[in-house]
Amino acid sequence: MPMGLACCAIELMATAASRFDIARFGSEVMRFSPRQCDVMIVAGTVTYKMALAVKRIWEQMPEPKWCIAMGACASSGGMYRSYAVLQGIDQLIPVDVYVSGCPPRPEALLEGLIRLQEKIESEPSFLNQKPKLTRELMPEIEKRTPPRPSVRGGVTGGTPSPTSLV
């Protein structure tokens, strides 16, 4: 559910274009009906006048649902310290991932979507609901996941085992 409220919405639209291709991550279908969505991307300045509409749409979304706050204005009110601007969407709805920037680049939004996917995969409810699938897929995922270079040097391992995630 894209909530494009300001200049961040242009970057949100650019993320879906062919140059950045959000379809690589399985997120290409943007539904504009709250009853068909599971992720709300709040992109831009949220005024108090618009906050009620955002809250109503959030409440219409079925569970489970997640929220991405895109940009400085959605995260903290940005440069607007006025009586009309909500100082962070997290005062209204729970936020799972914050994407920083003013406006954030499409690559930053893609990184936020990847982090949200990782967060969802590591939730205990997913692992508890699908234990057989988790046991079957973990060896395959560990084989496909290449080692990543560490920030401090050396190489970190691939995906953690299912027992360490619970």
Tab-separated table of C-alpha atoms in Angstrom:
chain	number	residue	atom	x	y	z
A	1	MET	CA	0.000	0.000	0.000
A	2	PRO	CA	2.017	2.984	-1.178
A	3	MET	CA	1.168	6.167	0.718
A	4	GLY	CA	2.998	8.731	-1.404
A	5	LEU	CA	2.505	12.051	0.366
A	6	ALA	CA	5.410	14.211	-0.852
A	7	CYS	CA	8.686	14.158	-2.788
A	8	CYS	CA	9.561	10.683	-1.477
A	9	ALA	CA	6.720	9.340	-3.607
A	10	ILE	CA	8.755	10.156	-6.749
A	11	GLU	CA	11.576	7.957	-5.461
A	12	LEU	CA	9.027	5.256	-4.600
A	13	MET	CA	7.785	5.351	-8.202
A	14	ALA	CA	11.367	5.242	-9.495
A	15	THR	CA	11.960	2.087	-7.462
A	16	ALA	CA	9.256	0.325	-9.459
A	17	ALA	CA	10.733	1.468	-12.789
A	18	SER	CA	13.004	-0.665	-14.944
A	19	ARG	CA	16.275	0.868	-13.742
A	20	PHE	CA	15.906	-0.339	-10.161
A	21	ASP	CA	13.354	-3.128	-10.797
A	22	ILE	CA	11.644	-3.856	-7.501
A	23	ALA	CA	10.325	-7.060	-9.141
A	24	ARG	CA	13.658	-8.777	-8.403
A	25	PHE	CA	12.624	-8.901	-4.749
A	26	GLY	CA	9.040	-10.070	-5.239
A	27	SER	CA	7.530	-6.692	-4.383
A	28	GLU	CA	6.438	-5.476	-7.787
A	29	VAL	CA	2.690	-5.667	-7.205
A	30	MET	CA	1.528	-2.528	-5.431
A	31	ARG	CA	-2.069	-2.865	-4.352
A	32	PHE	CA	-4.094	0.272	-3.837
A	33	SER	CA	-6.769	-1.507	-1.850
A	34	PRO	CA	-5.978	-1.832	1.862
A	35	ARG	CA	-7.691	-5.212	2.090
A	36	GLN	CA	-5.191	-6.699	-0.372
A	37	CYS	CA	-2.018	-5.293	1.210
A	38	ASP	CA	0.372	-6.473	3.861
A	39	VAL	CA	2.985	-3.674	3.741
A	40	MET	CA	2.353	0.060	3.953
A	41	ILE	CA	5.125	2.316	2.687
A	42	VAL	CA	4.593	5.786	4.131
A	43	ALA	CA	6.613	8.056	1.845
A	44	GLY	CA	6.767	11.712	2.753
A	45	THR	CA	5.350	14.351	5.062
A	46	VAL	CA	2.332	13.296	7.117
A	47	THR	CA	0.184	16.227	8.187
A	48	TYR	CA	-2.359	15.930	10.982
A	49	LYS	CA	-5.094	16.340	8.389
A	50	MET	CA	-3.773	13.301	6.471
A	51	ALA	CA	-2.963	11.289	9.607
A	52	LEU	CA	-6.569	10.212	10.115
A	53	ALA	CA	-6.717	8.813	6.577
A	54	VAL	CA	-3.423	6.952	7.056
A	55	LYS	CA	-4.674	5.489	10.344
A	56	ARG	CA	-7.990	4.421	8.756
A	57	ILE	CA	-6.201	2.691	5.876
A	58	TRP	CA	-3.833	0.988	8.352
A	59	GLU	CA	-6.766	-0.348	10.347
A	60	GLN	CA	-8.408	-1.709	7.175
A	61	MET	CA	-5.332	-3.760	6.288
A	62	PRO	CA	-5.565	-7.433	7.334
A	63	GLU	CA	-3.101	-9.028	9.744
A	64	PRO	CA	-0.191	-9.690	9.490
A	65	LYS	CA	0.857	-6.234	8.341
A	66	TRP	CA	4.051	-4.218	8.340
A	67	CYS	CA	5.032	-0.583	7.851
A	68	ILE	CA	8.025	1.112	6.230
A	69	ALA	CA	8.643	4.786	7.023
A	70	MET	CA	10.370	6.220	3.961
A	71	GLY	CA	12.274	9.476	4.315
A	72	ALA	CA	13.079	11.942	7.034
A	73	CYS	CA	9.575	13.446	7.076
A	74	ALA	CA	7.807	10.108	7.624
A	75	SER	CA	10.386	9.042	10.208
A	76	SER	CA	10.691	12.207	12.280
A	77	GLY	CA	8.796	15.075	10.680
A	78	GLY	CA	11.892	16.111	8.730
A	79	MET	CA	12.593	19.806	8.509
A	80	TYR	CA	9.003	20.715	9.308
A	81	ARG	CA	8.645	21.652	12.979
A	82	SER	CA	5.162	23.081	12.695
A	83	TYR	CA	1.787	22.589	14.303
A	84	ALA	CA	0.466	20.933	11.119
A	85	VAL	CA	3.048	18.158	10.649
A	86	LEU	CA	3.099	14.861	12.525
A	87	GLN	CA	6.589	14.367	13.968
A	88	GLY	CA	7.020	10.762	12.874
A	89	ILE	CA	4.496	8.216	11.667
A	90	ASP	CA	5.496	5.958	14.577
A	91	GLN	CA	3.332	8.155	16.808
A	92	LEU	CA	0.330	6.862	14.860
A	93	ILE	CA	1.116	3.317	13.678
A	94	PRO	CA	3.910	0.846	14.499
A	95	VAL	CA	6.880	1.076	12.131
A	96	ASP	CA	9.004	-1.965	11.289
A	97	VAL	CA	11.687	-0.428	9.045
A	98	TYR	CA	12.944	3.153	8.755
A	99	VAL	CA	14.502	4.275	5.458
A	100	SER	CA	16.591	7.401	5.967
A	101	GLY	CA	17.255	10.182	3.482
A	102	CYS	CA	15.647	13.310	2.116
A	103	PRO	CA	14.457	11.959	-0.230
A	104	PRO	CA	15.945	8.473	0.054
A	105	ARG	CA	17.361	6.905	-3.084
A	106	PRO	CA	15.546	3.920	-4.624
A	107	GLU	CA	18.437	1.701	-3.530
A	108	ALA	CA	17.721	2.667	0.080
A	109	LEU	CA	14.088	1.613	-0.284
A	110	LEU	CA	15.181	-1.699	-1.797
A	111	GLU	CA	17.492	-2.207	1.191
A	112	GLY	CA	14.563	-1.452	3.500
A	113	LEU	CA	12.425	-4.053	1.725
A	114	ILE	CA	15.208	-6.628	2.040
A	115	ARG	CA	15.511	-5.885	5.766
A	116	LEU	CA	11.751	-6.264	6.160
A	117	GLN	CA	11.884	-9.624	4.367
A	118	GLU	CA	14.677	-10.760	6.701
A	119	LYS	CA	12.663	-9.610	9.707
A	120	ILE	CA	9.605	-11.541	8.548
A	121	GLU	CA	11.669	-14.685	7.877
A	122	SER	CA	13.128	-14.615	11.377
A	123	GLU	CA	9.810	-14.178	13.190
A	124	PRO	CA	9.101	-17.136	15.477
A	125	SER	CA	5.501	-17.322	14.304
A	126	PHE	CA	6.628	-18.146	10.754
A	127	LEU	CA	9.050	-20.790	11.975
A	128	ASN	CA	6.448	-22.292	14.328
A	129	GLN	CA	3.734	-22.391	11.670
A	130	LYS	CA	5.945	-24.023	9.051
A	131	PRO	CA	8.418	-26.302	10.894
A	132	LYS	CA	8.544	-28.940	8.150
A	133	LEU	CA	9.127	-26.340	5.447
A	134	THR	CA	11.809	-24.683	7.577
A	135	ARG	CA	13.663	-27.997	8.056
A	136	GLU	CA	13.467	-28.722	4.321
A	137	LEU	CA	14.561	-25.307	3.087
A	138	MET	CA	17.337	-24.427	5.537
A	139	PRO	CA	20.016	-26.750	4.037
A	140	GLU	CA	19.179	-25.466	0.549
A	141	ILE	CA	19.299	-21.840	1.670
A	142	GLU	CA	22.624	-22.405	3.438
A	143	LYS	CA	24.088	-23.889	0.231
A	144	ARG	CA	22.857	-20.976	-1.912
A	145	THR	CA	23.857	-18.196	0.486
A	146	PRO	CA	27.436	-17.152	-0.282
A	147	PRO	CA	29.633	-15.999	2.579
A	148	ARG	CA	29.560	-12.229	3.004
A	149	PRO	CA	32.636	-10.134	3.731
A	150	SER	CA	32.563	-8.739	7.224
A	151	VAL	CA	32.939	-5.048	7.992
A	152	ARG	CA	35.763	-5.888	10.388
A	153	GLY	CA	37.551	-8.161	7.937
A	154	GLY	CA	37.262	-11.847	7.342
A	155	VAL	CA	34.176	-13.665	6.144
A	156	THR	CA	30.918	-14.269	7.977
A	157	GLY	CA	28.859	-17.405	7.528
A	158	GLY	CA	25.693	-17.806	5.529
A	159	THR	CA	22.216	-18.281	6.949
A	160	PRO	CA	21.772	-19.232	10.635
A	161	SER	CA	20.379	-22.644	11.515
A	162	PRO	CA	16.648	-22.969	12.339
A	163	THR	CA	17.411	-23.822	15.972
A	164	SER	CA	19.270	-20.542	16.481
A	165	LEU	CA	16.348	-18.581	15.044
A	166	VAL	CA	13.748	-19.877	17.502
